[in-house]
PDB file of C-alpha atoms and ligand atoms in Angstrom:
ATOM      1  CA  MET A   1     -77.448  32.815   2.106  1.00 51.00           C
ATOM      2  CA  THR A   2     -76.177  33.914  -1.382  1.00 57.00           C
ATOM      3  CA  PRO A   3     -74.341  31.160  -3.778  1.00 54.00           C
ATOM      4  CA  LEU A   4     -71.302  33.509  -3.176  1.00 56.00           C
ATOM      5  CA  ASP A   5     -71.393  33.121   0.566  1.00 61.00           C
ATOM      6  CA  LEU A   6     -71.755  29.284   0.431  1.00 54.00           C
ATOM      7  CA  TRP A   7     -68.842  28.971  -2.112  1.00 56.00           C
ATOM      8  CA  LEU A   8     -66.692  31.177   0.310  1.00 53.00           C
ATOM      9  CA  SER A   9     -67.620  29.106   3.531  1.00 62.00           C
ATOM     10  CA  ARG A  10     -66.604  25.895   1.680  1.00 62.00           C
ATOM     11  CA  SER A  11     -63.512  27.149  -0.144  1.00 62.00           C
ATOM     12  CA  ILE A  12     -61.681  28.850   2.603  1.00 53.00           C
ATOM     13  CA  PRO A  13     -61.219  25.742   4.724  1.00 55.00           C
ATOM     14  CA  MET A  14     -60.109  23.864   1.702  1.00 57.00           C
ATOM     15  CA  CYS A  15     -57.655  26.507   0.815  1.00 45.00           C
ATOM     16  CA  LEU A  16     -56.197  26.530   4.310  1.00 51.00           C
ATOM     17  CA  LEU A  17     -55.844  22.703   4.230  1.00 49.00           C
ATOM     18  CA  LEU A  18     -54.141  22.782   0.990  1.00 49.00           C
ATOM     19  CA  GLN A  19     -51.733  25.478   2.042  1.00 58.00           C
ATOM     20  CA  SER A  20     -50.638  23.653   5.225  1.00 55.00           C
ATOM     21  CA  LEU A  21     -50.060  20.545   3.283  1.00 48.00           C
ATOM     22  CA  VAL A  22     -47.738  22.391   0.660  1.00 46.00           C
ATOM     23  CA  LEU A  23     -46.170  23.951   3.703  1.00 48.00           C
ATOM     24  CA  MET A  24     -45.667  20.673   5.446  1.00 51.00           C
ATOM     25  CA  ALA A  25     -44.043  19.119   2.278  1.00 48.00           C
ATOM     26  CA  LEU A  26     -41.611  21.993   1.959  1.00 47.00           C
ATOM     27  CA  CYS A  27     -40.699  22.054   5.763  1.00 46.00           C
ATOM     28  CA  PHE A  28     -39.889  18.338   6.064  1.00 50.00           C
ATOM     29  CA  PRO A  29     -38.567  17.051   2.808  1.00 46.00           C
ATOM     30  CA  SER A  30     -36.115  14.403   4.349  1.00 44.00           C
ATOM     31  CA  ALA A  31     -38.795  12.819   6.302  1.00 48.00           C
ATOM     32  CA  SER A  32     -40.895  12.351   3.243  1.00 49.00           C
ATOM     33  CA  MET A  33     -38.217  11.207   0.835  1.00 87.00           C
ATOM     34  CA  CYS A  34     -36.613   7.816   0.438  1.00 95.00           C
ATOM     35  CA  PRO A  35     -33.673   7.072  -1.956  1.00 96.00           C
ATOM     36  CA  LYS A  36     -34.889   5.165  -5.063  1.00 94.00           C
ATOM     37  CA  GLY A  37     -34.270   1.408  -4.466  1.00 93.00           C
ATOM     38  CA  CYS A  38     -34.505   1.767  -0.578  1.00 97.00           C
ATOM     39  CA  ALA A  39     -37.276   1.401   2.041  1.00 97.00           C
ATOM     40  CA  CYS A  40     -37.360   3.650   4.834  1.00 97.00           C
ATOM     41  CA  GLN A  41     -38.989   3.059   8.216  1.00 96.00           C
ATOM     42  CA  HIS A  42     -38.527   4.360  11.715  1.00 95.00           C
ATOM     43  CA  ALA A  43     -36.139   2.149  13.514  1.00 94.00           C
ATOM     44  CA  ASP A  44     -37.195  -0.170  16.354  1.00 91.00           C
ATOM     45  CA  HIS A  45     -36.913   1.318  19.727  1.00 88.00           C
ATOM     46  CA  PRO A  46     -34.574   2.488  21.454  1.00 88.00           C
ATOM     47  CA  LEU A  47     -33.073   4.099  18.147  1.00 89.00           C
ATOM     48  CA  HIS A  48     -34.480   7.345  16.988  1.00 92.00           C
ATOM     49  CA  GLY A  49     -34.204   7.805  13.354  1.00 95.00           C
ATOM     50  CA  LEU A  50     -34.614   5.898  10.168  1.00 97.00           C
ATOM     51  CA  ASN A  51     -33.670   2.377   9.147  1.00 97.00           C
ATOM     52  CA  VAL A  52     -32.824   2.708   5.429  1.00 98.00           C
ATOM     53  CA  THR A  53     -32.686  -0.520   3.625  1.00 98.00           C
ATOM     54  CA  CYS A  54     -31.317  -0.780   0.169  1.00 98.00           C
ATOM     55  CA  SER A  55     -30.189  -4.398   0.236  1.00 98.00           C
ATOM     56  CA  LEU A  56     -30.223  -6.232  -3.107  1.00 97.00           C
ATOM     57  CA  SER A  57     -31.282  -3.214  -5.208  1.00 97.00           C
ATOM     58  CA  ARG A  58     -28.726  -3.438  -7.886  1.00 96.00           C
ATOM     59  CA  LEU A  59     -27.236  -0.249  -6.803  1.00 97.00           C
ATOM     60  CA  ARG A  60     -23.952   0.892  -8.587  1.00 97.00           C
ATOM     61  CA  GLU A  61     -23.207   3.612  -6.355  1.00 96.00           C
ATOM     62  CA  ILE A  62     -24.100   5.242  -2.947  1.00 97.00           C
ATOM     63  CA  PRO A  63     -27.579   7.113  -3.091  1.00 96.00           C
ATOM     64  CA  PRO A  64     -26.678  10.654  -2.962  1.00 94.00           C
ATOM     65  CA  ASP A  65     -29.811  11.692  -1.118  1.00 93.00           C
ATOM     66  CA  LEU A  66     -29.838   9.612   2.117  1.00 96.00           C
ATOM     67  CA  PRO A  67     -32.003  11.077   4.807  1.00 96.00           C
ATOM     68  CA  LEU A  68     -30.073  12.983   7.253  1.00 95.00           C
ATOM     69  CA  ASP A  69     -31.684  11.179  10.297  1.00 95.00           C
ATOM     70  CA  THR A  70     -30.491   7.723   9.094  1.00 97.00           C
ATOM     71  CA  VAL A  71     -29.409   5.547  11.945  1.00 97.00           C
ATOM     72  CA  LEU A  72     -29.140   2.066  10.113  1.00 97.00           C
ATOM     73  CA  LEU A  73     -27.974   1.836   6.555  1.00 98.00           C
ATOM     74  CA  GLN A  74     -28.041  -1.497   4.860  1.00 98.00           C
ATOM     75  CA  LEU A  75     -26.474  -1.232   1.360  1.00 98.00           C
ATOM     76  CA  ASP A  76     -25.490  -5.019   1.273  1.00 98.00           C
ATOM     77  CA  ARG A  77     -25.610  -7.140  -1.838  1.00 98.00           C
ATOM     78  CA  ASN A  78     -25.477  -4.376  -4.252  1.00 98.00           C
ATOM     79  CA  HIS A  79     -22.851  -3.508  -7.145  1.00 98.00           C
ATOM     80  CA  ILE A  80     -21.155  -0.565  -5.380  1.00 98.00           C
ATOM     81  CA  GLN A  81     -17.543  -0.249  -6.660  1.00 97.00           C
ATOM     82  CA  ALA A  82     -16.372   2.945  -4.720  1.00 96.00           C
ATOM     83  CA  VAL A  83     -17.018   4.954  -1.587  1.00 97.00           C
ATOM     84  CA  PRO A  84     -16.325   8.454  -2.750  1.00 96.00           C
ATOM     85  CA  ASP A  85     -14.652  10.804   0.048  1.00 96.00           C
ATOM     86  CA  ARG A  86     -17.416  12.193   2.258  1.00 95.00           C
ATOM     87  CA  ALA A  87     -19.976   9.957   0.776  1.00 96.00           C
ATOM     88  CA  PHE A  88     -21.754  10.001   4.147  1.00 97.00           C
ATOM     89  CA  GLN A  89     -20.947  13.316   5.428  1.00 94.00           C
ATOM     90  CA  GLY A  90     -23.842  14.889   7.249  1.00 94.00           C
ATOM     91  CA  LEU A  91     -25.327  11.542   8.506  1.00 97.00           C
ATOM     92  CA  ARG A  92     -24.416  12.491  12.020  1.00 95.00           C
ATOM     93  CA  ALA A  93     -26.713   9.922  13.674  1.00 96.00           C
ATOM     94  CA  LEU A  94     -25.578   6.920  11.582  1.00 98.00           C
ATOM     95  CA  ARG A  95     -24.764   3.943  13.888  1.00 97.00           C
ATOM     96  CA  ARG A  96     -24.529   0.957  11.521  1.00 98.00           C
ATOM     97  CA  LEU A  97     -23.399   0.831   7.972  1.00 98.00           C
ATOM     98  CA  ASN A  98     -23.604  -2.323   6.036  1.00 98.00           C
ATOM     99  CA  LEU A  99     -21.592  -2.286   2.795  1.00 98.00           C
ATOM    100  CA  SER A 100     -20.976  -6.147   2.513  1.00 98.00           C
ATOM    101  CA  HIS A 101     -21.198  -8.112  -0.733  1.00 98.00           C
ATOM    102  CA  ASN A 102     -20.428  -5.211  -3.037  1.00 98.00           C
ATOM    103  CA  ALA A 103     -17.603  -4.670  -5.481  1.00 98.00           C
ATOM    104  CA  VAL A 104     -15.654  -2.031  -3.615  1.00 98.00           C
ATOM    105  CA  GLU A 105     -12.025  -2.098  -4.578  1.00 97.00           C
ATOM    106  CA  THR A 106     -10.137   0.595  -2.648  1.00 94.00           C
ATOM    107  CA  LEU A 107     -10.933   3.289   0.142  1.00 96.00           C
ATOM    108  CA  GLY A 108      -9.543   6.785   0.302  1.00 95.00           C
ATOM    109  CA  GLU A 109      -8.679   8.901   3.233  1.00 95.00           C
ATOM    110  CA  GLY A 110     -11.905  10.429   3.356  1.00 95.00           C
ATOM    111  CA  ALA A 111     -14.526   7.710   2.654  1.00 97.00           C
ATOM    112  CA  PHE A 112     -16.066   7.553   6.068  1.00 97.00           C
ATOM    113  CA  ALA A 113     -15.568  11.417   7.076  1.00 96.00           C
ATOM    114  CA  GLY A 114     -18.139  12.623   9.292  1.00 96.00           C
ATOM    115  CA  LEU A 115     -18.955   9.355  10.847  1.00 97.00           C
ATOM    116  CA  GLU A 116     -16.230   9.264  13.623  1.00 95.00           C
ATOM    117  CA  ALA A 117     -18.410  10.320  16.658  1.00 95.00           C
ATOM    118  CA  SER A 118     -21.584   8.066  15.698  1.00 96.00           C
ATOM    119  CA  LEU A 119     -20.482   5.057  13.786  1.00 97.00           C
ATOM    120  CA  GLU A 120     -20.576   1.713  15.864  1.00 97.00           C
ATOM    121  CA  VAL A 121     -20.584  -1.026  13.370  1.00 97.00           C
ATOM    122  CA  LEU A 122     -19.026  -0.927   9.645  1.00 97.00           C
ATOM    123  CA  ASP A 123     -19.297  -4.088   7.561  1.00 97.00           C
ATOM    124  CA  LEU A 124     -17.034  -4.141   4.515  1.00 98.00           C
ATOM    125  CA  SER A 125     -16.705  -7.964   4.119  1.00 97.00           C
ATOM    126  CA  HIS A 126     -17.066  -9.734   1.055  1.00 98.00           C
ATOM    127  CA  ASN A 127     -15.838  -6.938  -1.309  1.00 98.00           C
ATOM    128  CA  ARG A 128     -12.887  -6.747  -3.715  1.00 98.00           C
ATOM    129  CA  ILE A 129     -10.750  -4.569  -1.659  1.00 98.00           C
ATOM    130  CA  VAL A 130      -7.210  -4.746  -2.257  1.00 97.00           C
ATOM    131  CA  SER A 131      -5.747  -1.663  -0.783  1.00 96.00           C
ATOM    132  CA  VAL A 132      -6.842   1.160   1.536  1.00 96.00           C
ATOM    133  CA  HIS A 133      -5.380   4.561   2.500  1.00 96.00           C
ATOM    134  CA  LYS A 134      -3.363   4.482   5.673  1.00 95.00           C
ATOM    135  CA  ASP A 135      -5.887   6.920   7.208  1.00 95.00           C
ATOM    136  CA  ALA A 136      -9.172   5.405   5.911  1.00 95.00           C
ATOM    137  CA  PHE A 137     -10.077   4.165   9.267  1.00 95.00           C
ATOM    138  CA  THR A 138      -8.485   6.499  11.555  1.00 92.00           C
ATOM    139  CA  ARG A 139     -10.709   8.119  14.270  1.00 91.00           C
ATOM    140  CA  LEU A 140     -13.592   5.724  13.739  1.00 94.00           C
ATOM    141  CA  LYS A 141     -14.341   4.212  16.965  1.00 94.00           C
ATOM    142  CA  ALA A 142     -16.487   1.533  15.047  1.00 95.00           C
ATOM    143  CA  ARG A 143     -15.925  -2.294  14.835  1.00 95.00           C
ATOM    144  CA  VAL A 144     -14.730  -2.622  11.268  1.00 95.00           C
ATOM    145  CA  LEU A 145     -15.170  -5.892   9.554  1.00 96.00           C
ATOM    146  CA  VAL A 146     -12.968  -6.280   6.577  1.00 96.00           C
ATOM    147  CA  HIS A 147     -12.692 -10.190   6.019  1.00 96.00           C
ATOM    148  CA  ASP A 148     -13.168 -11.935   2.730  1.00 97.00           C
ATOM    149  CA  ASN A 149     -11.490  -9.226   0.678  1.00 97.00           C
ATOM    150  CA  PRO A 150      -8.405  -9.870  -1.726  1.00 97.00           C
ATOM    151  CA  TRP A 151      -6.203  -7.909   0.466  1.00 97.00           C
ATOM    152  CA  HIS A 152      -2.643  -6.889  -0.562  1.00 96.00           C
ATOM    153  CA  CYS A 153      -0.738  -6.962   2.714  1.00 94.00           C
ATOM    154  CA  ASP A 154       1.618  -3.798   3.010  1.00 93.00           C
ATOM    155  CA  CYS A 155       2.840  -0.932   4.940  1.00 93.00           C
ATOM    156  CA  ALA A 156      -0.487   1.137   4.205  1.00 94.00           C
ATOM    157  CA  LEU A 157      -2.666  -1.699   5.369  1.00 94.00           C
ATOM    158  CA  GLN A 158      -0.600  -2.145   8.615  1.00 92.00           C
ATOM    159  CA  GLN A 159      -0.820   1.657   9.251  1.00 93.00           C
ATOM    160  CA  ALA A 160      -4.625   1.652   8.520  1.00 94.00           C
ATOM    161  CA  LEU A 161      -5.314  -1.313  10.877  1.00 92.00           C
ATOM    162  CA  GLY A 162      -2.969   0.269  13.441  1.00 88.00           C
ATOM    163  CA  GLY A 163      -5.105   3.526  13.566  1.00 86.00           C
ATOM    164  CA  MET A 164      -8.357   1.427  14.227  1.00 88.00           C
ATOM    165  CA  ALA A 165     -10.113   1.327  17.636  1.00 85.00           C
ATOM    166  CA  HIS A 166     -10.736  -2.454  17.367  1.00 86.00           C
ATOM    167  CA  ASN A 167      -7.857  -3.268  15.310  1.00 86.00           C
ATOM    168  CA  HIS A 168      -6.867  -6.473  16.657  1.00 88.00           C
ATOM    169  CA  GLU A 169     -10.260  -7.871  15.769  1.00 87.00           C
ATOM    170  CA  ALA A 170     -10.187  -6.541  12.246  1.00 89.00           C
ATOM    171  CA  ALA A 171      -6.564  -7.549  11.524  1.00 90.00           C
ATOM    172  CA  ALA A 172      -7.441 -11.048  12.862  1.00 90.00           C
ATOM    173  CA  ARG A 173      -9.653 -11.822   9.907  1.00 91.00           C
ATOM    174  CA  VAL A 174      -7.462 -10.352   7.182  1.00 94.00           C
ATOM    175  CA  LEU A 175      -6.099 -12.809   4.868  1.00 94.00           C
ATOM    176  CA  CYS A 176      -3.344 -11.700   2.627  1.00 95.00           C
ATOM    177  CA  ARG A 177      -4.065 -12.597  -1.015  1.00 95.00           C
ATOM    178  CA  SER A 178      -0.688 -11.026  -1.979  1.00 94.00           C
ATOM    179  CA  SER A 179       2.024  -9.340   0.148  1.00 92.00           C
ATOM    180  CA  GLU A 180       5.234  -7.312   0.212  1.00 88.00           C
ATOM    181  CA  LEU A 181       6.619 -10.513   2.028  1.00 88.00           C
ATOM    182  CA  ARG A 182       6.505 -13.675  -0.089  1.00 87.00           C
ATOM    183  CA  ASP A 183       5.940 -15.964   2.734  1.00 86.00           C
ATOM    184  CA  GLN A 184       2.714 -14.056   3.803  1.00 88.00           C
ATOM    185  CA  GLU A 185       0.955 -14.735   0.758  1.00 92.00           C
ATOM    186  CA  GLY A 186      -2.228 -16.840   1.355  1.00 92.00           C
ATOM    187  CA  ARG A 187      -1.838 -16.471   5.038  1.00 92.00           C
ATOM    188  CA  PRO A 188      -3.513 -14.499   7.780  1.00 92.00           C
ATOM    189  CA  PHE A 189      -2.163 -11.164   8.324  1.00 92.00           C
ATOM    190  CA  LEU A 190      -1.167 -11.696  11.724  1.00 88.00           C
ATOM    191  CA  ALA A 191       0.572 -14.841  11.214  1.00 83.00           C
ATOM    192  CA  VAL A 192       3.897 -13.017  10.021  1.00 76.00           C
ATOM    193  CA  ASP A 193       5.066 -10.656  12.805  1.00 80.00           C
ATOM    194  CA  THR A 194       7.113  -8.291  10.731  1.00 83.00           C
ATOM    195  CA  ASP A 195       7.115  -4.495  10.304  1.00 88.00           C
ATOM    196  CA  LEU A 196       6.051  -4.013   6.809  1.00 88.00           C
ATOM    197  CA  CYS A 197       6.826  -0.422   6.955  1.00 89.00           C
ATOM    198  CA  ASN A 198      10.417  -0.916   7.800  1.00 85.00           C
ATOM    199  CA  LEU A 199      10.713  -3.612   5.352  1.00 73.00           C
ATOM    200  CA  ALA A 200      10.206  -0.942   2.534  1.00 61.00           C
ATOM    201  CA  HIS A 201      12.975   1.091   4.199  1.00 67.00           C
ATOM    202  CA  ARG A 202      15.402  -1.858   4.387  1.00 67.00           C
ATOM    203  CA  THR A 203      14.614  -2.660   0.612  1.00 69.00           C
ATOM    204  CA  THR A 204      15.732   0.948  -0.455  1.00 74.00           C
ATOM    205  CA  ASP A 205      18.685   0.738   1.702  1.00 74.00           C
ATOM    206  CA  TYR A 206      19.773  -2.502   0.144  1.00 75.00           C
ATOM    207  CA  ALA A 207      19.204  -1.069  -3.227  1.00 80.00           C
ATOM    208  CA  MET A 208      21.345   2.015  -2.320  1.00 83.00           C
ATOM    209  CA  LEU A 209      24.052  -0.216  -1.208  1.00 85.00           C
ATOM    210  CA  VAL A 210      24.122  -2.357  -4.307  1.00 85.00           C
ATOM    211  CA  THR A 211      24.194   0.825  -6.425  1.00 85.00           C
ATOM    212  CA  MET A 212      27.017   2.132  -4.520  1.00 87.00           C
ATOM    213  CA  PHE A 213      28.983  -1.114  -4.506  1.00 86.00           C
ATOM    214  CA  GLY A 214      28.540  -1.147  -8.356  1.00 87.00           C
ATOM    215  CA  TRP A 215      30.027   2.374  -8.711  1.00 90.00           C
ATOM    216  CA  PHE A 216      32.819   1.548  -6.212  1.00 86.00           C
ATOM    217  CA  ALA A 217      33.576  -1.596  -8.345  1.00 89.00           C
ATOM    218  CA  MET A 218      33.632   0.539 -11.575  1.00 90.00           C
ATOM    219  CA  VAL A 219      36.086   2.915 -10.038  1.00 86.00           C
ATOM    220  CA  ILE A 220      38.452   0.271  -8.761  1.00 87.00           C
ATOM    221  CA  SER A 221      38.525  -1.708 -11.989  1.00 88.00           C
ATOM    222  CA  TYR A 222      39.241   1.526 -13.849  1.00 85.00           C
ATOM    223  CA  VAL A 223      42.183   2.384 -11.499  1.00 84.00           C
ATOM    224  CA  VAL A 224      43.593  -1.164 -11.930  1.00 87.00           C
ATOM    225  CA  TYR A 225      43.212  -1.242 -15.630  1.00 88.00           C
ATOM    226  CA  TYR A 226      44.938   2.328 -15.676  1.00 86.00           C
ATOM    227  CA  VAL A 227      47.996   1.095 -13.560  1.00 86.00           C
ATOM    228  CA  ARG A 228      48.329  -1.967 -15.556  1.00 89.00           C
ATOM    229  CA  GLN A 229      48.377  -0.031 -18.794  1.00 87.00           C
ATOM    230  CA  ASN A 230      51.023   2.365 -17.381  1.00 86.00           C
ATOM    231  CA  GLN A 231      53.050  -0.455 -16.217  1.00 87.00           C
ATOM    232  CA  GLU A 232      53.042  -2.105 -19.697  1.00 84.00           C
ATOM    233  CA  ASP A 233      53.995   1.456 -21.069  1.00 84.00           C
ATOM    234  CA  ALA A 234      56.876   1.739 -18.517  1.00 81.00           C
ATOM    235  CA  ARG A 235      58.187  -1.669 -19.357  1.00 84.00           C
ATOM    236  CA  ARG A 236      58.092  -1.045 -22.972  1.00 84.00           C
ATOM    237  CA  HIS A 237      59.794   2.302 -22.436  1.00 79.00           C
ATOM    238  CA  LEU A 238      62.578   0.384 -20.402  1.00 82.00           C
ATOM    239  CA  GLU A 239      63.068  -2.314 -22.932  1.00 85.00           C
ATOM    240  CA  TYR A 240      63.460   0.524 -25.417  1.00 79.00           C
ATOM    241  CA  LEU A 241      66.103   2.176 -23.443  1.00 79.00           C
ATOM    242  CA  LYS A 242      67.912  -1.087 -22.819  1.00 82.00           C
ATOM    243  CA  SER A 243      67.984  -1.662 -26.633  1.00 81.00           C
ATOM    244  CA  LEU A 244      69.786   1.533 -27.282  1.00 77.00           C
ATOM    245  CA  PRO A 245      73.547   1.214 -27.876  1.00 72.00           C
ATOM    246  CA  SER A 246      74.939   1.715 -24.292  1.00 64.00           C
ATOM    247  CA  LYS A 247      77.198   4.565 -23.456  1.00 60.00           C
ATOM    248  CA  PRO A 248      80.450   3.799 -21.528  1.00 57.00           C
ATOM    249  CA  ARG A 249      79.562   3.130 -18.012  1.00 54.00           C
ATOM    250  CA  LYS A 250      80.555   5.237 -15.037  1.00 54.00           C
ATOM    251  CA  PRO A 251      82.110   3.249 -12.463  1.00 55.00           C
ATOM    252  CA  ASP A 252      79.496   3.890  -9.506  1.00 58.00           C
ATOM    253  CA  GLU A 253      76.574   3.676 -11.610  1.00 52.00           C
ATOM    254  CA  PRO A 254      74.125   0.577 -10.776  1.00 55.00           C
ATOM    255  CA  GLU A 255      74.449  -2.471 -13.239  1.00 53.00           C
ATOM    256  CA  ASP A 256      70.762  -2.748 -14.035  1.00 54.00           C
ATOM    257  CA  ILE A 257      68.159   0.071 -14.371  1.00 51.00           C
ATOM    258  CA  THR A 258      65.154  -2.223 -13.863  1.00 53.00           C
ATOM    259  CA  THR A 259      65.884  -2.615 -10.428  1.00 49.00           C
ATOM    260  CA  VAL A 260      64.648   0.978  -9.803  1.00 48.00           C
ATOM    261  CA  VAL A 261      61.208   0.114 -11.170  1.00 45.00           C
TER     262      VAL A 261
HETATM  263  C1  NAG B   1     -34.788  -2.540   9.772  1.00 76.08           C
HETATM  264  O1  NAG B   1     -35.598  -2.770   8.576  1.00 76.08           O
HETATM  265  C2  NAG B   1     -35.405  -3.978   8.188  1.00 76.08           C
HETATM  266  C3  NAG B   1     -36.232  -4.165   6.967  1.00 76.08           C
HETATM  267  O2  NAG B   1     -36.777  -3.177   6.417  1.00 76.08           O
HETATM  268  C4  NAG B   1     -35.938  -5.001   9.276  1.00 76.08           C
HETATM  269  O3  NAG B   1     -35.619  -6.308   8.914  1.00 76.08           O
HETATM  270  C5  NAG B   1     -34.802  -4.731  10.456  1.00 76.08           C
HETATM  271  O4  NAG B   1     -35.409  -5.437  11.570  1.00 76.08           O
HETATM  272  C6  NAG B   1     -35.241  -3.159  10.937  1.00 76.08           C
HETATM  273  N1  NAG B   1     -34.267  -3.009  12.091  1.00 76.08           N
HETATM  274  C7  NAG B   1     -34.472  -2.164  12.989  1.00 76.08           C
HETATM  275  C8  NAG B   1     -33.477  -2.061  14.071  1.00 76.08           C
HETATM  276  O5  NAG B   1     -35.259  -1.380  13.026  1.00 76.08           O
HETATM  277  C1  NAG B   2     -24.638  -7.216   6.635  1.00 76.08           C
HETATM  278  O1  NAG B   2     -25.334  -7.731   5.685  1.00 76.08           O
HETATM  279  C2  NAG B   2     -25.091  -9.100   5.368  1.00 76.08           C
HETATM  280  C3  NAG B   2     -26.096  -9.716   4.495  1.00 76.08           C
HETATM  281  O2  NAG B   2     -25.899  -9.297   3.228  1.00 76.08           O
HETATM  282  C4  NAG B   2     -25.239  -9.879   6.854  1.00 76.08           C
HETATM  283  O3  NAG B   2     -24.898 -11.347   6.782  1.00 76.08           O
HETATM  284  C5  NAG B   2     -24.380  -9.222   7.789  1.00 76.08           C
HETATM  285  O4  NAG B   2     -24.573  -9.880   9.024  1.00 76.08           O
HETATM  286  C6  NAG B   2     -24.601  -7.835   7.936  1.00 76.08           C
HETATM  287  N1  NAG B   2     -23.619  -7.281   8.774  1.00 76.08           N
HETATM  288  C7  NAG B   2     -24.041  -6.536  10.023  1.00 76.08           C
HETATM  289  C8  NAG B   2     -22.900  -5.960  10.803  1.00 76.08           C
HETATM  290  O5  NAG B   2     -25.282  -6.576  10.399  1.00 76.08           O
END
């Protein structure tokens, strides 16, 4: 065996091995990549997919590179302030999403778009949520936990809760920090049984009525003023006529001209 034969017989298997490793890394990027600050492991039986845990990682936003086969996603106890529209799009297997103990303030229409079919539990408790888009939870089949947030109870919240599958459970734990209705402030959302959406209509109706009444009052007072002014003029005119030297009276003429006015 020449040295060249020896070198070839050793290096060809090595080359093949190296090549297949490179190919594997290229073909399964999601399986080998875990977002920074997170731990990824295969979820316990019977779930098939990844258990991605990013709890307590000082995250300020939702990681953009979440593995597509994530079934459990723990994002709790971070500093996440916003859930952008379609933040979880593509995670078709996601069943549980925990966003509790963050700093989320508001939720837009498409925040959970793409999760309608798979999501079972969504934990949004202990955030700073004041308001949500009226369709933020529509078509989600998940149990949504929204307690311990500084809610502003208004028509949009009523509509958002109305569109949820497990709406009564969620609504039962909403405490109104502020509200369209004064007497609802600091009280549970369900304690006051008022349609907050019709309330808004009633307020605009009321404002309209007040404005119309204002205009009406202005017109009436102008008319009254005008009539008064004219009466005054007429009276002065009559007095002037009376003060004129009187002509010799015809026999059938009435005594006093003021009776006509
Ligand atoms: C997911 O991972 C966390 C920690 O990484 C573990 O505590 C938890 O039990 C796991 N859950 C499942 C269902 O695999
Ligand atoms: C989400 O995480 C918190 C801990 O930060 C935990 O108390 C809560 O039970 C979790 N929610 C769900 C639905 O697992």
